[in-house]
XYZ file of C-alpha atoms in Angstrom:
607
model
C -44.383 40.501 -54.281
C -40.955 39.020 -54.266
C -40.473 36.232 -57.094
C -40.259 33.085 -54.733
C -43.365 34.226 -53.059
C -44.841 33.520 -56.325
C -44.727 29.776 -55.311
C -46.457 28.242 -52.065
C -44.671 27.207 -49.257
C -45.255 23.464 -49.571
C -42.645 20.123 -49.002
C -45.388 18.243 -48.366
C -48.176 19.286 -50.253
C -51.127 16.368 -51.684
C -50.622 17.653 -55.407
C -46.678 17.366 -55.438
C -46.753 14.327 -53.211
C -49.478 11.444 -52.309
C -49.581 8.277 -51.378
C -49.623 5.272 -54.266
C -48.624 1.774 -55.062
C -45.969 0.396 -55.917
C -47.691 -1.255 -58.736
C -48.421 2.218 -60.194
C -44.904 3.038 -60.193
C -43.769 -0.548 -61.904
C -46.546 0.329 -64.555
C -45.276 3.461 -65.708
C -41.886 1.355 -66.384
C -41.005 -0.039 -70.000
C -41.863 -3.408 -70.442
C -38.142 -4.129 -71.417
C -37.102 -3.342 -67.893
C -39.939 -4.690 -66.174
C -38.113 -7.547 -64.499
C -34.587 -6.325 -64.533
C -34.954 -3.074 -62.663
C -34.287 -2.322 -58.207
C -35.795 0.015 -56.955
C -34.038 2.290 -54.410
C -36.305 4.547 -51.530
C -34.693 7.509 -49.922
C -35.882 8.980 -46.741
C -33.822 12.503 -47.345
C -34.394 14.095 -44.028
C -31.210 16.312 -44.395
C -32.194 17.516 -47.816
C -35.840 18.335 -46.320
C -34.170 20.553 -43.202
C -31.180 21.855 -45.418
C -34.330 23.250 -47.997
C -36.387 24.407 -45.255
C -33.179 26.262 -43.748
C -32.746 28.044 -47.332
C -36.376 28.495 -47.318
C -36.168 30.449 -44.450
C -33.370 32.352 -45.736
C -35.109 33.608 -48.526
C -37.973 34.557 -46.412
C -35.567 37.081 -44.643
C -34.175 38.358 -47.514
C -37.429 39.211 -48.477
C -37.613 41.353 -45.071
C -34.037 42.956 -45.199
C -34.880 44.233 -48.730
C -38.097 45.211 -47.935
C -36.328 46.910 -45.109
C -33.983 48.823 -46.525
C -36.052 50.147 -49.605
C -36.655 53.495 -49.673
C -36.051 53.578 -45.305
C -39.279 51.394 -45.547
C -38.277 50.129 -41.497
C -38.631 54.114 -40.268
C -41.267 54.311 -42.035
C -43.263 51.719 -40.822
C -42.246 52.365 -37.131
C -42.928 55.852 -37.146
C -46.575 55.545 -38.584
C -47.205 52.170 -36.529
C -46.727 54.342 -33.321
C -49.027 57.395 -34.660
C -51.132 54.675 -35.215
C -50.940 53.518 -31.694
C -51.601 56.811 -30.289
C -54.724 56.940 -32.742
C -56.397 53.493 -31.191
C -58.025 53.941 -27.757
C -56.245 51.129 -25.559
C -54.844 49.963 -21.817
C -52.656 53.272 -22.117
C -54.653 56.158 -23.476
C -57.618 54.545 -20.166
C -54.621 54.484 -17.758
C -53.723 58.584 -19.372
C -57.246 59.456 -18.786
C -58.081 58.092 -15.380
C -54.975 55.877 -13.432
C -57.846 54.812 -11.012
C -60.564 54.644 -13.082
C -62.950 51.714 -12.368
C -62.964 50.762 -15.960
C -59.420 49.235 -15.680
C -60.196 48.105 -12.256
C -63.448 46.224 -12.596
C -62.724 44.669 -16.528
C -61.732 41.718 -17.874
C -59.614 42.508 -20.767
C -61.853 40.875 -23.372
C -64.552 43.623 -21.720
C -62.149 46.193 -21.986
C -61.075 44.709 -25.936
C -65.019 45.096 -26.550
C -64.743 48.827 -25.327
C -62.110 49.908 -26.612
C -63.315 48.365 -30.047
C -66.370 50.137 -29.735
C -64.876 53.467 -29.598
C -61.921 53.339 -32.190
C -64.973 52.494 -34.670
C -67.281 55.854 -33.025
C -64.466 57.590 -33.809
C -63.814 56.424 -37.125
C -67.843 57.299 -37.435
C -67.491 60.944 -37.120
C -64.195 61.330 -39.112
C -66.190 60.061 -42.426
C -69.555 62.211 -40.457
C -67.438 64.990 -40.717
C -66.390 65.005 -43.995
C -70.557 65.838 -44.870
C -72.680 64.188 -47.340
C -72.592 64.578 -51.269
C -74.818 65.628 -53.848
C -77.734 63.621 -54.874
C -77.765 62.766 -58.056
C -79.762 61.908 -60.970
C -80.986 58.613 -62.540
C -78.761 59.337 -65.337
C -76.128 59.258 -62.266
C -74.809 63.021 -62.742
C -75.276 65.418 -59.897
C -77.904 67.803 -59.754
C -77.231 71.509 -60.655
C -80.425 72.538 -59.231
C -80.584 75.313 -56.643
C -81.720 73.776 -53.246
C -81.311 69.903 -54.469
C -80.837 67.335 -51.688
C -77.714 65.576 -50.170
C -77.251 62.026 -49.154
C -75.288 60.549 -46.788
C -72.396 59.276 -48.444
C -71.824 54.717 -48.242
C -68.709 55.302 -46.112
C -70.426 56.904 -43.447
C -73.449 54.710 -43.643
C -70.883 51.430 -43.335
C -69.046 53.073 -40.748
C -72.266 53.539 -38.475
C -73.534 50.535 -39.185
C -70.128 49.027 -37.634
C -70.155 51.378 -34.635
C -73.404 50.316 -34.123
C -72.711 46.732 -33.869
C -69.362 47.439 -31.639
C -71.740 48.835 -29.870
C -74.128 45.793 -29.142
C -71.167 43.695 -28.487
C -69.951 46.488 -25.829
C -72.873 46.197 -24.098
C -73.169 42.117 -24.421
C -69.846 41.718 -22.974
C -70.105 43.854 -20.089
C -73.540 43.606 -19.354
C -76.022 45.859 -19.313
C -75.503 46.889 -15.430
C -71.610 47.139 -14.835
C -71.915 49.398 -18.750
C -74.320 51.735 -16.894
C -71.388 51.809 -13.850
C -68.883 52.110 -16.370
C -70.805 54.674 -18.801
C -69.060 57.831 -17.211
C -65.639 56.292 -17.836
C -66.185 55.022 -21.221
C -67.366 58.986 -22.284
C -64.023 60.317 -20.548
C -62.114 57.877 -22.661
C -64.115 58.638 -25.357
C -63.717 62.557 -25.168
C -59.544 61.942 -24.624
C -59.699 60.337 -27.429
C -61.389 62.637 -29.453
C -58.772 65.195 -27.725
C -55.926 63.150 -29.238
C -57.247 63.086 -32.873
C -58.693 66.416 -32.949
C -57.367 68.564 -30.495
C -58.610 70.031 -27.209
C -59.704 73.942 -27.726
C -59.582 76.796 -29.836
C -57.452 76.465 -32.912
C -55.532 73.546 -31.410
C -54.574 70.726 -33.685
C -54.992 67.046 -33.244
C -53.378 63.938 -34.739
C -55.730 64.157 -38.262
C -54.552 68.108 -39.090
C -50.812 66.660 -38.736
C -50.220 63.566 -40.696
C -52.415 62.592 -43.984
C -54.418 60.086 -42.170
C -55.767 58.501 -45.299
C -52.475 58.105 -46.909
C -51.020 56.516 -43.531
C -53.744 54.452 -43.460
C -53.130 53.259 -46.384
C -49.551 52.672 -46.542
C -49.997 50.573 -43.076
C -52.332 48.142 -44.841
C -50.730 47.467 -47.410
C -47.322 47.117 -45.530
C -48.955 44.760 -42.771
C -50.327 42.484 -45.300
C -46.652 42.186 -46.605
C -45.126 41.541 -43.329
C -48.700 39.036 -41.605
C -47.620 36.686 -44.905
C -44.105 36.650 -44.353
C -44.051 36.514 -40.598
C -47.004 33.388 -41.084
C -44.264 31.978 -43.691
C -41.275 31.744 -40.956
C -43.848 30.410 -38.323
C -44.569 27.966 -41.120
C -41.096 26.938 -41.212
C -39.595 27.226 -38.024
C -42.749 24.856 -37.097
C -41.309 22.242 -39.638
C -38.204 22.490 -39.104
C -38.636 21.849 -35.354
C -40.467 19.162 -35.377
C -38.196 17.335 -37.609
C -35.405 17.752 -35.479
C -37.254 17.233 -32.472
C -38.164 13.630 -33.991
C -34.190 13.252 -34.349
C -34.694 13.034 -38.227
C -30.908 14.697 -38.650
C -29.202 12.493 -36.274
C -30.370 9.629 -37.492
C -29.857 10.689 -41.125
C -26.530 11.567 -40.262
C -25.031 7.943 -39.523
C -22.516 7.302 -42.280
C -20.478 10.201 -41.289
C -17.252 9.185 -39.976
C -15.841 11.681 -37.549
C -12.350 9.996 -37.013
C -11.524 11.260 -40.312
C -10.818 15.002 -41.175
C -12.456 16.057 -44.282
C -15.879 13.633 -42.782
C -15.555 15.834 -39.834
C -15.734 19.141 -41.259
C -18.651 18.122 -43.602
C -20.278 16.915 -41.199
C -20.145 20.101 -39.310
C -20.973 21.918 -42.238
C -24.010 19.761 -42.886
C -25.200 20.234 -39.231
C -25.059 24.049 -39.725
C -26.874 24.141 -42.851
C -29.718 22.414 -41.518
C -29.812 23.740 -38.123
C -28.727 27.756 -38.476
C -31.134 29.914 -36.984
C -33.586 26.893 -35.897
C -34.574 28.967 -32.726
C -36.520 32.376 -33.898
C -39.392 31.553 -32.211
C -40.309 31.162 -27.563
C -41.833 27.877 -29.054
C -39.221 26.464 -30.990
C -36.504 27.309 -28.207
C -38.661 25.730 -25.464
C -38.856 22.448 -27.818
C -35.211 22.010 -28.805
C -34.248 22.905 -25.234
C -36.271 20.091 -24.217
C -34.847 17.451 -26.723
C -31.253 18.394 -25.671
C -32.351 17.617 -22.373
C -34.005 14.233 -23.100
C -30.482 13.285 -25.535
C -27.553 15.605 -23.789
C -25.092 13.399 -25.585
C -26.173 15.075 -29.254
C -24.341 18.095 -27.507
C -20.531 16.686 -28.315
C -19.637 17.262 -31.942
C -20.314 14.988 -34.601
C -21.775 12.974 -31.765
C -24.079 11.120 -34.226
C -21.344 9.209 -36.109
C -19.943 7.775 -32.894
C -23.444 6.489 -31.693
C -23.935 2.819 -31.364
C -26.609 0.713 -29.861
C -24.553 -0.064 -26.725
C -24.385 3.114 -26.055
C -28.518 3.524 -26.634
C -29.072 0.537 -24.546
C -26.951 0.868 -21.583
C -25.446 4.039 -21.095
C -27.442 6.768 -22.345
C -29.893 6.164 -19.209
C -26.560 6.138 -17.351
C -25.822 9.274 -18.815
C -29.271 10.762 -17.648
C -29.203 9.818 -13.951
C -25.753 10.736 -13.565
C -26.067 14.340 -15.056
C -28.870 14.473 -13.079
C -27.235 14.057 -9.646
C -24.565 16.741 -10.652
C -27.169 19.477 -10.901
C -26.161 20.760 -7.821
C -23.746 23.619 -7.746
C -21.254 22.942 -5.088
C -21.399 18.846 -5.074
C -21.209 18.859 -9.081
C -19.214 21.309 -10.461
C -16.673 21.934 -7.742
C -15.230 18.134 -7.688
C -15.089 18.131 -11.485
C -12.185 16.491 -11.915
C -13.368 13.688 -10.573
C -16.789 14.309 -12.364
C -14.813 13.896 -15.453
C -13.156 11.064 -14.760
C -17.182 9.727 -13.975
C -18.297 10.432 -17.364
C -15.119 9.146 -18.879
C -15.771 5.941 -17.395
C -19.625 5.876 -18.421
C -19.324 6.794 -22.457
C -15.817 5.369 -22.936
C -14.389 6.582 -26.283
C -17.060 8.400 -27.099
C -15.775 10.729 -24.675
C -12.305 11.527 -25.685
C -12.629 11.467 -29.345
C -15.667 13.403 -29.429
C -13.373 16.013 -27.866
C -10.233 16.110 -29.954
C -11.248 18.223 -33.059
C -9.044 19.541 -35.589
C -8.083 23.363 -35.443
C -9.506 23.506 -38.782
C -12.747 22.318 -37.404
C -13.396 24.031 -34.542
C -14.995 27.892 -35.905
C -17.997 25.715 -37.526
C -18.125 23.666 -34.047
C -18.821 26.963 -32.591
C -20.810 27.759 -35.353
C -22.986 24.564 -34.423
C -23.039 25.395 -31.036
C -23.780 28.843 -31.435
C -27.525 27.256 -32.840
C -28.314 25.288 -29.877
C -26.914 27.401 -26.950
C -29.731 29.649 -26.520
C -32.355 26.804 -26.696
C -29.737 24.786 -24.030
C -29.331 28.126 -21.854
C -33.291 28.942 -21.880
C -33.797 28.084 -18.450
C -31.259 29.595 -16.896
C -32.031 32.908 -18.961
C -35.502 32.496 -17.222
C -34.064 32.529 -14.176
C -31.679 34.903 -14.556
C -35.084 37.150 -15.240
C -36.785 36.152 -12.173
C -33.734 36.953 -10.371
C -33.702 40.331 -11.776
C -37.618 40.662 -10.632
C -37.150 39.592 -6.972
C -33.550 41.466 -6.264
C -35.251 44.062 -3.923
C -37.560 41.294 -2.055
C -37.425 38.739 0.595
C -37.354 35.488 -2.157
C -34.658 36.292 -3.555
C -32.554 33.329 -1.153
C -34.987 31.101 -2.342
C -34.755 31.831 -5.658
C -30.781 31.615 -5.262
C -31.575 27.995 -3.629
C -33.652 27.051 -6.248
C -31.017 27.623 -8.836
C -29.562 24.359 -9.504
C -32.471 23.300 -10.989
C -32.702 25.921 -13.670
C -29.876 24.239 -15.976
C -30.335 21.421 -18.681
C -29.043 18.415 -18.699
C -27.370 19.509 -22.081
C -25.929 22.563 -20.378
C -24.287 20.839 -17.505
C -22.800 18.095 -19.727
C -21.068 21.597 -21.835
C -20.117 22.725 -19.249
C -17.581 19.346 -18.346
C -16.810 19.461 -21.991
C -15.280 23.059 -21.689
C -13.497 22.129 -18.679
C -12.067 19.102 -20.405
C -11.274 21.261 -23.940
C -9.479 24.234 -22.138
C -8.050 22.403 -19.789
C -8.679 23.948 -16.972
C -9.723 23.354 -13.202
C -11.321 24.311 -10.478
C -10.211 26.044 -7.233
C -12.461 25.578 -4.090
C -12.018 28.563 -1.207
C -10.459 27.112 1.580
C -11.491 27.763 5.021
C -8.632 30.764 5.483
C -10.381 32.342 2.362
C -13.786 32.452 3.619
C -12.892 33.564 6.658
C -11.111 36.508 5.278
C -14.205 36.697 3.384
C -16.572 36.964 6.069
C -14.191 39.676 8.502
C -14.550 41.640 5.012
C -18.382 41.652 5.594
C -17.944 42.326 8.789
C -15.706 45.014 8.396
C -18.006 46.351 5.542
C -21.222 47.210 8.389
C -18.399 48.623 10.435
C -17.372 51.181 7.354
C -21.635 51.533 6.405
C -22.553 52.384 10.204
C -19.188 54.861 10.500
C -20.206 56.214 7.155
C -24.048 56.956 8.902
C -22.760 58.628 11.875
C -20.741 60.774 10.138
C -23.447 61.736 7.787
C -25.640 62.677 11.073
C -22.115 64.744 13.042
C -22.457 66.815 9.646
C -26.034 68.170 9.171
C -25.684 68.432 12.888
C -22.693 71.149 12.749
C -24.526 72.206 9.631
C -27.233 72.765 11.833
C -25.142 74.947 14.353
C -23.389 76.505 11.680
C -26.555 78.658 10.706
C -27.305 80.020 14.394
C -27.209 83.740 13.959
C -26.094 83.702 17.952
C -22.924 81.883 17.432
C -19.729 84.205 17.911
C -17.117 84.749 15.160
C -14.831 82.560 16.452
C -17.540 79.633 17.168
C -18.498 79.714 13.452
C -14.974 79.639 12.374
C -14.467 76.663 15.002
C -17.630 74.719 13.810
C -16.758 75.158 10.126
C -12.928 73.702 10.702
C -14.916 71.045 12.491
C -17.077 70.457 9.346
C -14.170 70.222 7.247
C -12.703 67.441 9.260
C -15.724 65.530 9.269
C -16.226 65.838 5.531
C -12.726 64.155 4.946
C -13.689 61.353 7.620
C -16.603 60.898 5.387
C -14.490 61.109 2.342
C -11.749 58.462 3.791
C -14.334 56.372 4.973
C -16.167 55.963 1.527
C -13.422 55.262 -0.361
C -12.427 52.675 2.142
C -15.390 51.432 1.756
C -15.412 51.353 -2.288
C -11.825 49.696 -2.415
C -13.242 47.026 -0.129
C -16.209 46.940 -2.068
C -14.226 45.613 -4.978
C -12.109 43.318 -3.211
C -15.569 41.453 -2.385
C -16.526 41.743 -5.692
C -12.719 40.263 -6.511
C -13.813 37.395 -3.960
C -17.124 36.355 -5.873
C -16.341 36.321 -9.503
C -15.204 33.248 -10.541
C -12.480 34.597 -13.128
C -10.743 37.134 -11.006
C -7.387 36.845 -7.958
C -8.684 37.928 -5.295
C -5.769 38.845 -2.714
C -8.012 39.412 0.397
C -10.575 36.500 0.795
C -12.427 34.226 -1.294
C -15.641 32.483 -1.734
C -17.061 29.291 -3.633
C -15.309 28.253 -7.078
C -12.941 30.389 -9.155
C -11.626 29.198 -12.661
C -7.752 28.534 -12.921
C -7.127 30.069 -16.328
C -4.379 32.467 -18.248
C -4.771 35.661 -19.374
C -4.811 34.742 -22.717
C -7.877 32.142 -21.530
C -9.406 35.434 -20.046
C -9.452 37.426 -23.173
C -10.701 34.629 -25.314
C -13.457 34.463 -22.638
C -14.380 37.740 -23.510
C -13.872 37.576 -27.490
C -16.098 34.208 -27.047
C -18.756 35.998 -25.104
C -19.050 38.961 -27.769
C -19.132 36.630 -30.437
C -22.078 34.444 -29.095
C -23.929 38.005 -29.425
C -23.355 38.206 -32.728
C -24.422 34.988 -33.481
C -22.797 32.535 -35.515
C -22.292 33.640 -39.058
C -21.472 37.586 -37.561
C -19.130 36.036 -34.981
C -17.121 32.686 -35.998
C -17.860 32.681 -39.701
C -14.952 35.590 -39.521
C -11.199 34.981 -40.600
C -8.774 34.205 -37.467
C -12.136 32.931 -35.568
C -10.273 29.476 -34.610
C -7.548 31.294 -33.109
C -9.069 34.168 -31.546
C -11.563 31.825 -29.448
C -11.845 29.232 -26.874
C -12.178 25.399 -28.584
C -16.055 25.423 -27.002
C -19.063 27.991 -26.363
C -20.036 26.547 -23.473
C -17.007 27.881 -21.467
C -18.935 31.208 -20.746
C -22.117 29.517 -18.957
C -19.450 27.644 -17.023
C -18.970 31.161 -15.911
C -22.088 32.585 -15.229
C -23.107 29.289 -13.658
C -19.934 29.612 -11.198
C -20.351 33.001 -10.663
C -24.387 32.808 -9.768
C -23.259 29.890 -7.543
C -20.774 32.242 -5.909
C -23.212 34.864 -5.468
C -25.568 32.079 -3.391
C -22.404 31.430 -0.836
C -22.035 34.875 -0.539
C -25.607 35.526 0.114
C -25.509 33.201 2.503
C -22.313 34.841 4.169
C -24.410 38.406 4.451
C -27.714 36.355 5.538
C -25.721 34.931 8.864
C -24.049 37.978 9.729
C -24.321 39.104 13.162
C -23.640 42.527 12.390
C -26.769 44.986 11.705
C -27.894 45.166 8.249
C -29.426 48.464 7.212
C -31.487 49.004 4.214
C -28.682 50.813 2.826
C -26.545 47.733 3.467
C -28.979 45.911 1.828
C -28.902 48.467 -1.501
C -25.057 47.731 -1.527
C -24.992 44.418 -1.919
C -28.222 44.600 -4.459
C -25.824 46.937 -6.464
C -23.355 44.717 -5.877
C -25.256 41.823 -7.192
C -26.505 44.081 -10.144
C -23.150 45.224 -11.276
C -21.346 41.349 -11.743
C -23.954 39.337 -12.850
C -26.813 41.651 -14.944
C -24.382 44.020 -16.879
C-alpha cells in the first residue's frame, strides 16, 4: 500500500472539520486579546481544487508505479483475459449456439443469473475433483488405520452450498417454465464450458492443465483490490472536483487577478491549470463541464474571470446566449464571420479585444488551459461524429448531416470566432462558377463509374470468347489484342477517375486550393498556418503537459486550440453541401457510386 494511501481521502471530513460557534472560537482566545483581535474567514476554493488536482496526481502515480513494477500491466492483462475465457458469459453462449434461444428469449439479468449459476458448478467440481481428505482423530491427527474413512473436504462443501443457491436464484429469475425451455441450452453451455477448462477428449488439455489456476487466482484478487480502491479514489475526486467547478467556485475565486498586466496574466494561467488539469477522466464529468461551458461560453476567453463585471452579468451575458445561439447554423453563422465578429465585438465591448491580445510568453499555458476544456466543449460533436460513422452506409445519413448544427456548444462556436479573430484569418464562400464546376465534376464522375462498368462487362465477355476451343488461331490472337485494348481503356479510365476523385476531395476540404471547382467554406491561411494546423492537432493528442508543456511550444503552434474544430466543423459542413450536390444529381447513382463517395467521406473526415 503506497504511503499516502495510508491517509483517507477526506477535505471535508466531520472529524477534521464541523460546524461551531463563533463563541467557541473567541473562547479558546487569551483573555489579553479578547477585545483587540479581527477575525478574518477565507473561503479557499482554489486551494481546495489545486489539492484535489495533486490529489489526483498522486493517485496516478500510484497506478504508473504499480504499472511498471515488475511488467505488473502484462501481467494483469494477460491473466484478466484467461480469466475471461474461464467465466461462462454473452460470448462463450454466442460460441456455443449463435441462435440459441437462450440469448434470444433472456433478459440479461436472466442470462447474469445463468451464467452465475454455472461459473460456481464449475468451480464445484474443480474443488470435487481434487477428492476428499483423511478423517482424522479427536486429537486432530489423521488416521493411519487401514480402511479409515474420508470426508469431504470445507472447500467443496462451501462451494456446493454456493452452486446450490446460484442455482435457486437461476431458477427464480427465469422461472420455472422458460428454465425447463431453456434446460437443453444451459447443459450445452455448461458442457463448452467444461470443454474450455478441461479439454474436449482423450489426453487433450484444458485451461486448468496450462496456467496454475490457484496462483492466477490469486494474484487477480489481490491486484483488483489494489486497482477497485484506487479507481473508487479518482471517481472520488473527479466527483469533487466537478462539482466545484461546475458551481463556478474557481471563477469566482479568481477575481483579483488582473489580466492587463503580464506577470497577473501568466499566474493566472498557471493557477487555472493547476486546478483544472485533467478535470475530464470520467463520460460524467465531461458531460457536466460541457454543459457549464455551454450555460457561461464567455469563461472560454482567457483569463476571462478578471475582466468580468456585473454589467456584463446583467445585460450582456443573455445577449451573449441568444446571439451564439442563432449562429449555430453552418452556412448563415460561420460563413459571414466577419461580420459575426464585428456582432460580438459590439455585444462584450472590451472584453472582447483584450481578452484576445495575450503575450507570446503566455500563450503555451493558454493552450495548456484549453487543452482541459476542449474535449468536454467538443463532446457533442465527437458524439456525432460517432453516429455519423454508424449510419455512413444507410439512408439517415442526410438527416444526420442536417441535424448537424445542433451538435456544437455554445462554448465551441464562440472558439471557434476567437480563432478566426487570433490567426487572423477569413473565410472564402464558393461562388456560383465554383459550384458549378463542382457539380459537372459529379457529373462527369457517373460518366467515368458507368464507362468504367461497361468496360468491366466488354472484358469477361472477350474473356468469355477467349476460352472457346472452336475459335481459329487467328480469332484468339484477334480477341486477345482486343482484350488488351480494353484493359488499358479500363486502366485510363480509372485513373481518370482517381485524379478526379481527388480534385473533389480538393473541392470539400476546407484547408486545401482546389483548381477545378469548389464547394461551401474554405479557410484563407499560409502554409506556415497549415503546418501549425497540423503540429496543433498532434499536440491536442498528446494532451497538454505531453504537447505544449514542451520547449518552442509558443512558436511551433497556432495562438488558440480551437482553430482545428473550426476545421472539422467547416469541413463536415462542406461534406453536407456536397451531399446535397450528389443527392440532386440527375445522373444514375449505382451502389458502387454510392461506395465511392462513402470512401470518400471516410477518407477526409474519419482518418
Amino acid at each position: 500500500m503506497p504511503e499516502g494511501e495510508r491517509q483517507d481521502y477526506v477535505w471535508e471530513h466531520q472529524p477534521l472539520f464541523r460546524e461551531a460557534h463563533i463563541g467557541e472560537l473567541k473562547n479558546a482566545l487569551n483573555q489579553f486579546y479578547e477585545l483587540n483581535h479581527l477575525y478574518l474567514l477565507l473561503d479557499d476554493s482554489i486551494g481546495l481544487l489545486r489539492d484535489l488536482a495533486q490529489e489526483q496526481d498522486e493517485v496516478v502515480g500510484w497506478l504508473n508505479e504499480w504499472r511498471e513494477r515488475n511488467d505488473n500491466e502484462m501481467r494483469y492483462i494477460t491473466a484478466s483475459y484467461i480469466d475471461t475465457l474461464m467465466s461462462a458469459g454473452d460470448n462463450s453462449a454466442r460460441q456455443t449456439n449463435p441462435d440459441s434461444a437462450l440469448l434470444k428469449d433472456t433478459t440479461p439479468e436472466q442470462r447474469g443469473r445463468i451464467y452465475d449459476y454455472i461459473n460456481a458448478r464449475n468451480h464445484w467440481r474443480r474443488e470435487h475433483n481434487n477428492g476428499p481428505e483423511p478423517s482424522t482423530t479427536s486429537a486432530g491427527q489423521y488416521s493411519a488405520l487401514r480402511g479409515s474413512t474420508y470426508d469431504e473436504r470445507p472447500q467443496v462443501r462451501f462451494a456446493r452450498l454456493d452452486m446450490d443457491g446460484k442455482y435457486s436464484q437461476m431458477v427464480l429469475a427465469l422461472g420455472k417454465p422458460r428454465h425447463e425451455a431453456l434446460k437443453d441450452d444451459i447443459d450445452a453451455l455448461e458442457e463448452n464450458s467444461q470443454g474450455i477448462l478441461n479439454g474436449v477428449g482423450l489426453g487433450s488439455r484444458g485451461i486448468y492443465d496450462l496456467v496454475r489456476h490457484e496462483e492466477m487466482q490469486a494474484y487477480l484478487t489481490q491486484e483488483r483490490s489494489h486497482l477497485k480502491r484506487w479507481t473508487q479514489r479518482l471517481d472520488d475526486i473527479t466527483h469533487d472536483r466537478v462539482r466545484l467547478f461546475t458551481q463556478g467556485e474557481l471563477y469566482r475565486s479568481a477575481w483579483y487577478f488582473d489580466p492587463d498586466h503580464p506577470d497577473q496574466l501568466k499566474s493566472a494561467l498557471a493557477m487555472e491549470l493547476n486546478c483544472t488539469r485533467d478535470l475530464c477522466r470520467t463520460e460524467d464529468s465531461l458531460q457536466k463541464v460541457g454543459d457549464y461551458f455551454h450555460d457561461n461560453p464567455h469563461y472560454i476567453l482567457p483569463v476571462f474571470y478578471g475582466r468580468l463585471d456585473m454589467d456584463f452579468l446583467r445585460a450582456k451575458s443573455g445577449n451573449l446566449l441568444k446571439w451564439l445561439d442563432d449562429i449555430h447554423n453552418f452556412s448563415d453563422g460561420l460563413a459571414d464571420a466577419q461580420r459575426r465578429i464585428a456582432d460580438i465585438s459590439h455585444i462584450m465591448g472590451n472584453h472582447w479585444t483584450h481578452s484576445l491580445k495575450l503575450d507570446p510568453a503566455a500563450l503555451p499555458l493558454h493552450q495548456a488551459v484549453n487543452a482541459s476544456y476542449i474535449p468536454a466543449v467538443a463532446l457533442n460533436l465527437e458524439r456525432w461524429l460517432i453516429e455519423m460513422q454508424k449510419q455512413l452506409n444507410s439512408p439517415q445519413l442526410r438527416q444526420h448531416l442536417d441535424n448537424f448544427s445542433r451538435a456544437s456548444n455554445r462554448a465551441q462556436r464562440l472558439g471557434m470566432l476567437v480563432a478566426l479573430q487570433q490567426e487572423a484569418v477569413t473565410l472564402r464562400v464558393a461562388d456560383a462558377a465554383d459550384v458549378q464546376k463542382f457539380r459537372d465534376n459529379f457529373v462527369r464522375l457517373n460518366q467515368l463509374l458507368s464507362t468504367e462498368d461497361d468496360l468491366i462487362r466488354a472484358r469477361s465477355r472477350l474473356t468469355k470468347l477467349i476460352n472457346r476451343r472452336t475459335l481459329t488461331a487467328d480469332q484468339h490472337q484477334d480477341l486477345l489484342y482486343e482484350r488488351q485494348y480494353t484493359n488499358q481503356r479500363l486502366l485510363q479510365t480509372r485513373n481518370t477517375r482517381d485524379a478526379l476523385r481527388r480534385d473533389l476531395e480538393k473541392a470539400i476540404v476546407p484547408t486545401g486550393n482546389p483548381v477545378n471547382g469548389a464547394i461551401g467554406v474554405r479557410l484563407d491561411i499560409t502554409d506556415p498556418q497549415m503546418r501549425a494546423l497540423n503540429d496543433e492537432i498532434e499536440k491536442l493528442r498528446a494532451g497538454a503537459f505531453g504537447g505544449y508543456a514542451t520547449q518552442g511550444a509558443a512558436a511551433a503552434a497556432l495562438k488558440g486550440s480551437f482553430f482545428p474544430l473550426l476545421a472539422v466543423c467547416l469541413q463536415l459542413g462542406n461534406l453536407g453541401e456536397a451531399w446535397s450536390v450528389w443527392r440532386d444529381s440527375d445522373n444514375r447513382r449505382t451502389i458502387k457510386e454510392r461506395a465511392v463517395s462513402e470512401a470518400e467521406c471516410n477518407t477526409r473526415l474519419l482518418s
